């Protein structure tokens, strides 16, 4: 007995109806019914709800930079020019925009000229300008450290106990703090005046 080159398929042997044309007609009719039914299940274009657009990822606008103390006109009467010795930035009045605090003195050939301490703000329009004087040159102090933290200005001030103390060697040291309260800067002294 000779075996055929292609073995018989199992599904044609057990199910003689599988090879009849009616099987394929029934399959095509069922597929057509599914396609037709899916057409009836689609939403009507006139009543379909529009899909919401994806929200745009918008980053918060970058805060305005703190005012540059190098471009400000200071109320100092200097024979030459004014010099910014130290600066610190931060939001002092809680409006979300940073201010700059600058320790400024007149340019001097020798010695230690006294500093003034100014608060500079940037208006919505126009150039930065001085809005407050925290320390006047008349006090005869120099600023050795300056910081803005938590809405307050802190500074270490150096000074002289008498006119006999050489101007290049301050012998007094104060810690000062200024904070914006009720529309003005109020000064407090965290530590007592002490020798350097």
Short mmCIF file of C-alpha atoms in Angstrom, two decimals:
data_model
loop_
_atom_site.label_atom_id
_atom_site.label_comp_id
_atom_site.label_asym_id
_atom_site.label_seq_id
_atom_site.Cartn_x
_atom_site.Cartn_y
_atom_site.Cartn_z
CA UNK A 1 0.00 0.00 0.00
CA UNK A 2 1.29 3.33 -0.94
CA UNK A 3 0.86 6.42 1.25
CA UNK A 4 -0.14 9.66 -0.40
CA UNK A 5 2.54 12.34 -0.67
CA UNK A 6 0.41 14.80 1.33
CA UNK A 7 -1.22 13.38 4.41
CA UNK A 8 -4.91 13.90 4.73
CA UNK A 9 -5.92 16.84 6.90
CA UNK A 10 -7.62 15.78 10.06
CA UNK A 11 -10.39 18.39 9.87
CA UNK A 12 -11.48 17.24 6.41
CA UNK A 13 -11.73 13.65 7.43
CA UNK A 14 -13.86 14.05 10.58
CA UNK A 15 -16.06 16.90 9.28
CA UNK A 16 -17.16 16.31 5.74
CA UNK A 17 -19.19 19.57 5.68
CA UNK A 18 -15.99 21.65 6.08
CA UNK A 19 -15.13 21.30 2.44
CA UNK A 20 -18.58 22.23 1.13
CA UNK A 21 -19.16 25.63 -0.46
CA UNK A 22 -22.00 26.34 1.98
CA UNK A 23 -19.43 26.58 4.77
CA UNK A 24 -17.68 29.47 3.05
CA UNK A 25 -20.95 31.22 2.26
CA UNK A 26 -21.98 31.00 5.92
CA UNK A 27 -18.60 32.42 7.03
CA UNK A 28 -18.87 35.32 4.57
CA UNK A 29 -22.44 36.08 5.68
CA UNK A 30 -21.44 36.13 9.36
CA UNK A 31 -18.53 38.48 8.63
CA UNK A 32 -20.82 40.80 6.64
CA UNK A 33 -23.30 40.87 9.52
CA UNK A 34 -20.56 41.89 11.99
CA UNK A 35 -19.33 44.69 9.71
CA UNK A 36 -22.88 45.97 9.17
CA UNK A 37 -23.69 45.90 12.87
CA UNK A 38 -20.56 47.85 13.70
CA UNK A 39 -21.74 50.59 11.31
CA UNK A 40 -24.97 50.96 13.28
CA UNK A 41 -23.10 51.21 16.58
CA UNK A 42 -21.00 54.24 15.54
CA UNK A 43 -22.02 57.58 17.12
CA UNK A 44 -23.78 60.06 14.88
CA UNK A 45 -21.22 62.70 13.77
CA UNK A 46 -23.65 65.53 14.57
CA UNK A 47 -24.13 64.43 18.18
CA UNK A 48 -20.70 63.04 18.91
CA UNK A 49 -19.02 64.85 21.77
CA UNK A 50 -15.79 66.57 20.77
CA UNK A 51 -12.72 65.24 22.43
CA UNK A 52 -11.00 67.67 24.75
CA UNK A 53 -7.60 68.75 23.50
CA UNK A 54 -4.69 67.66 25.59
CA UNK A 55 -3.72 70.38 28.03
CA UNK A 56 -0.63 72.23 26.94
CA UNK A 57 2.26 71.81 29.26
CA UNK A 58 2.97 75.39 30.18
CA UNK A 59 5.78 76.10 32.48
CA UNK A 60 5.43 78.99 34.87
CA UNK A 61 6.94 82.16 33.53
CA UNK A 62 10.44 82.70 34.74
CA UNK A 63 10.60 85.27 37.51
CA UNK A 64 12.09 88.62 36.60
CA UNK A 65 15.77 88.79 37.44
CA UNK A 66 16.90 90.84 40.41
CA UNK A 67 17.91 94.39 39.56
CA UNK A 68 21.56 94.86 38.56
CA UNK A 69 23.20 97.23 41.09
CA UNK A 70 25.87 98.24 38.55
CA UNK A 71 23.40 100.26 36.45
CA UNK A 72 21.72 102.24 39.24
CA UNK A 73 22.32 105.90 40.09
CA UNK A 74 22.95 106.16 43.84
CA UNK A 75 22.24 109.19 46.01
CA UNK A 76 25.90 109.50 47.02
CA UNK A 77 27.99 112.61 46.55
CA UNK A 78 31.26 111.12 45.39
CA UNK A 79 34.18 113.14 44.00
CA UNK A 80 34.97 110.26 41.63
CA UNK A 81 32.53 107.38 41.22
CA UNK A 82 30.52 105.03 43.42
CA UNK A 83 31.53 101.40 43.87
CA UNK A 84 29.26 98.44 44.72
CA UNK A 85 31.20 96.55 47.39
CA UNK A 86 28.65 93.80 48.17
CA UNK A 87 25.22 92.74 46.99
CA UNK A 88 22.49 90.28 47.93
CA UNK A 89 19.15 89.50 46.32
CA UNK A 90 15.78 88.19 47.48
CA UNK A 91 12.10 89.03 47.77
CA UNK A 92 11.89 91.51 50.64
CA UNK A 93 8.27 92.66 50.41
CA UNK A 94 6.54 89.40 49.44
CA UNK A 95 5.43 90.49 45.95
CA UNK A 96 7.16 87.57 44.23
CA UNK A 97 9.79 89.76 42.55
CA UNK A 98 13.35 89.89 43.91
CA UNK A 99 14.97 93.07 45.13
CA UNK A 100 18.71 93.75 45.36
CA UNK A 101 20.44 95.12 48.42
CA UNK A 102 23.75 96.84 47.63
CA UNK A 103 26.53 98.08 49.90
CA UNK A 104 27.95 101.09 48.05
CA UNK A 105 30.81 103.49 48.82
CA UNK A 106 32.69 106.26 47.06
CA UNK A 107 35.86 105.21 45.30
CA UNK A 108 38.85 106.10 47.46
CA UNK A 109 42.55 105.81 46.86
CA UNK A 110 43.31 104.61 50.40
CA UNK A 111 41.57 103.91 53.68
CA UNK A 112 38.13 102.41 54.17
CA UNK A 113 35.35 104.72 53.02
CA UNK A 114 32.01 104.30 54.80
CA UNK A 115 29.27 102.32 53.09
CA UNK A 116 25.67 103.09 52.39
CA UNK A 117 23.21 100.22 52.13
CA UNK A 118 20.46 100.59 49.50
CA UNK A 119 17.42 98.55 48.45
CA UNK A 120 16.94 98.48 44.69
CA UNK A 121 13.77 97.39 42.92
CA UNK A 122 12.80 96.89 39.31
CA UNK A 123 9.51 98.60 38.46
CA UNK A 124 7.20 96.95 35.92
CA UNK A 125 8.38 99.55 33.42
CA UNK A 126 11.60 101.51 33.43
CA UNK A 127 15.03 101.12 34.96
CA UNK A 128 15.90 99.76 38.41
CA UNK A 129 15.97 102.40 41.12
CA UNK A 130 16.81 102.91 44.80
CA UNK A 131 13.67 102.68 46.97
CA UNK A 132 15.17 102.66 50.48
CA UNK A 133 18.35 103.55 52.35
CA UNK A 134 19.04 101.08 55.14
CA UNK A 135 22.42 102.48 56.18
CA UNK A 136 23.74 105.98 55.51
CA UNK A 137 27.42 106.84 55.07
CA UNK A 138 27.04 109.31 57.97
CA UNK A 139 27.02 106.33 60.35
CA UNK A 140 30.65 105.65 59.38
CA UNK A 141 30.19 101.87 58.98
CA UNK A 142 31.43 99.41 56.40
CA UNK A 143 29.57 96.23 55.45
CA UNK A 144 31.72 93.10 55.80
CA UNK A 145 28.92 90.55 55.25
CA UNK A 146 25.54 90.90 53.56
CA UNK A 147 22.69 88.41 53.03
CA UNK A 148 18.98 88.21 52.27
CA UNK A 149 17.19 85.29 53.95
CA UNK A 150 13.53 84.75 54.65
CA UNK A 151 12.60 88.25 53.48
CA UNK A 152 15.09 89.93 55.83
CA UNK A 153 18.39 91.71 55.18
CA UNK A 154 21.24 90.86 57.54
CA UNK A 155 24.58 92.59 57.61
CA UNK A 156 27.75 92.62 59.63
CA UNK A 157 28.84 96.23 60.13
CA UNK A 158 32.33 97.33 61.07
CA UNK A 159 33.08 100.68 62.68
CA UNK A 160 35.35 102.74 64.93
CA UNK A 161 35.06 103.52 68.62
CA UNK A 162 36.84 106.90 68.28
CA UNK A 163 38.58 109.17 65.79
CA UNK A 164 41.90 107.92 67.15
CA UNK A 165 41.36 104.42 65.69
CA UNK A 166 43.10 104.11 62.30
CA UNK A 167 40.57 104.08 59.43
CA UNK A 168 42.03 100.90 58.00
CA UNK A 169 41.51 98.97 61.26
CA UNK A 170 37.89 99.00 62.52
CA UNK A 171 37.49 98.00 66.17
CA UNK A 172 33.70 97.64 66.42
CA UNK A 173 31.42 94.99 64.95
CA UNK A 174 27.61 95.06 64.83
CA UNK A 175 25.05 92.64 63.48
CA UNK A 176 22.03 94.37 61.96
CA UNK A 177 18.78 93.12 60.51
CA UNK A 178 16.17 94.96 58.43
CA UNK A 179 12.71 93.63 57.65
CA UNK A 180 9.78 95.06 55.67
CA UNK A 181 6.90 95.75 58.09
CA UNK A 182 3.87 98.01 57.67
CA UNK A 183 5.22 99.68 54.55
CA UNK A 184 8.75 100.42 55.81
CA UNK A 185 12.01 98.70 56.68
CA UNK A 186 12.52 98.34 60.42
CA UNK A 187 15.96 97.74 61.87
CA UNK A 188 16.79 95.43 64.73
CA UNK A 189 20.10 94.47 66.24
CA UNK A 190 20.38 90.71 66.77
CA UNK A 191 23.67 91.07 68.68
CA UNK A 192 25.13 93.87 70.77
CA UNK A 193 28.02 95.99 69.56
CA UNK A 194 31.32 94.32 70.38
CA UNK A 195 34.99 94.74 69.68
CA UNK A 196 36.52 93.13 66.62
#
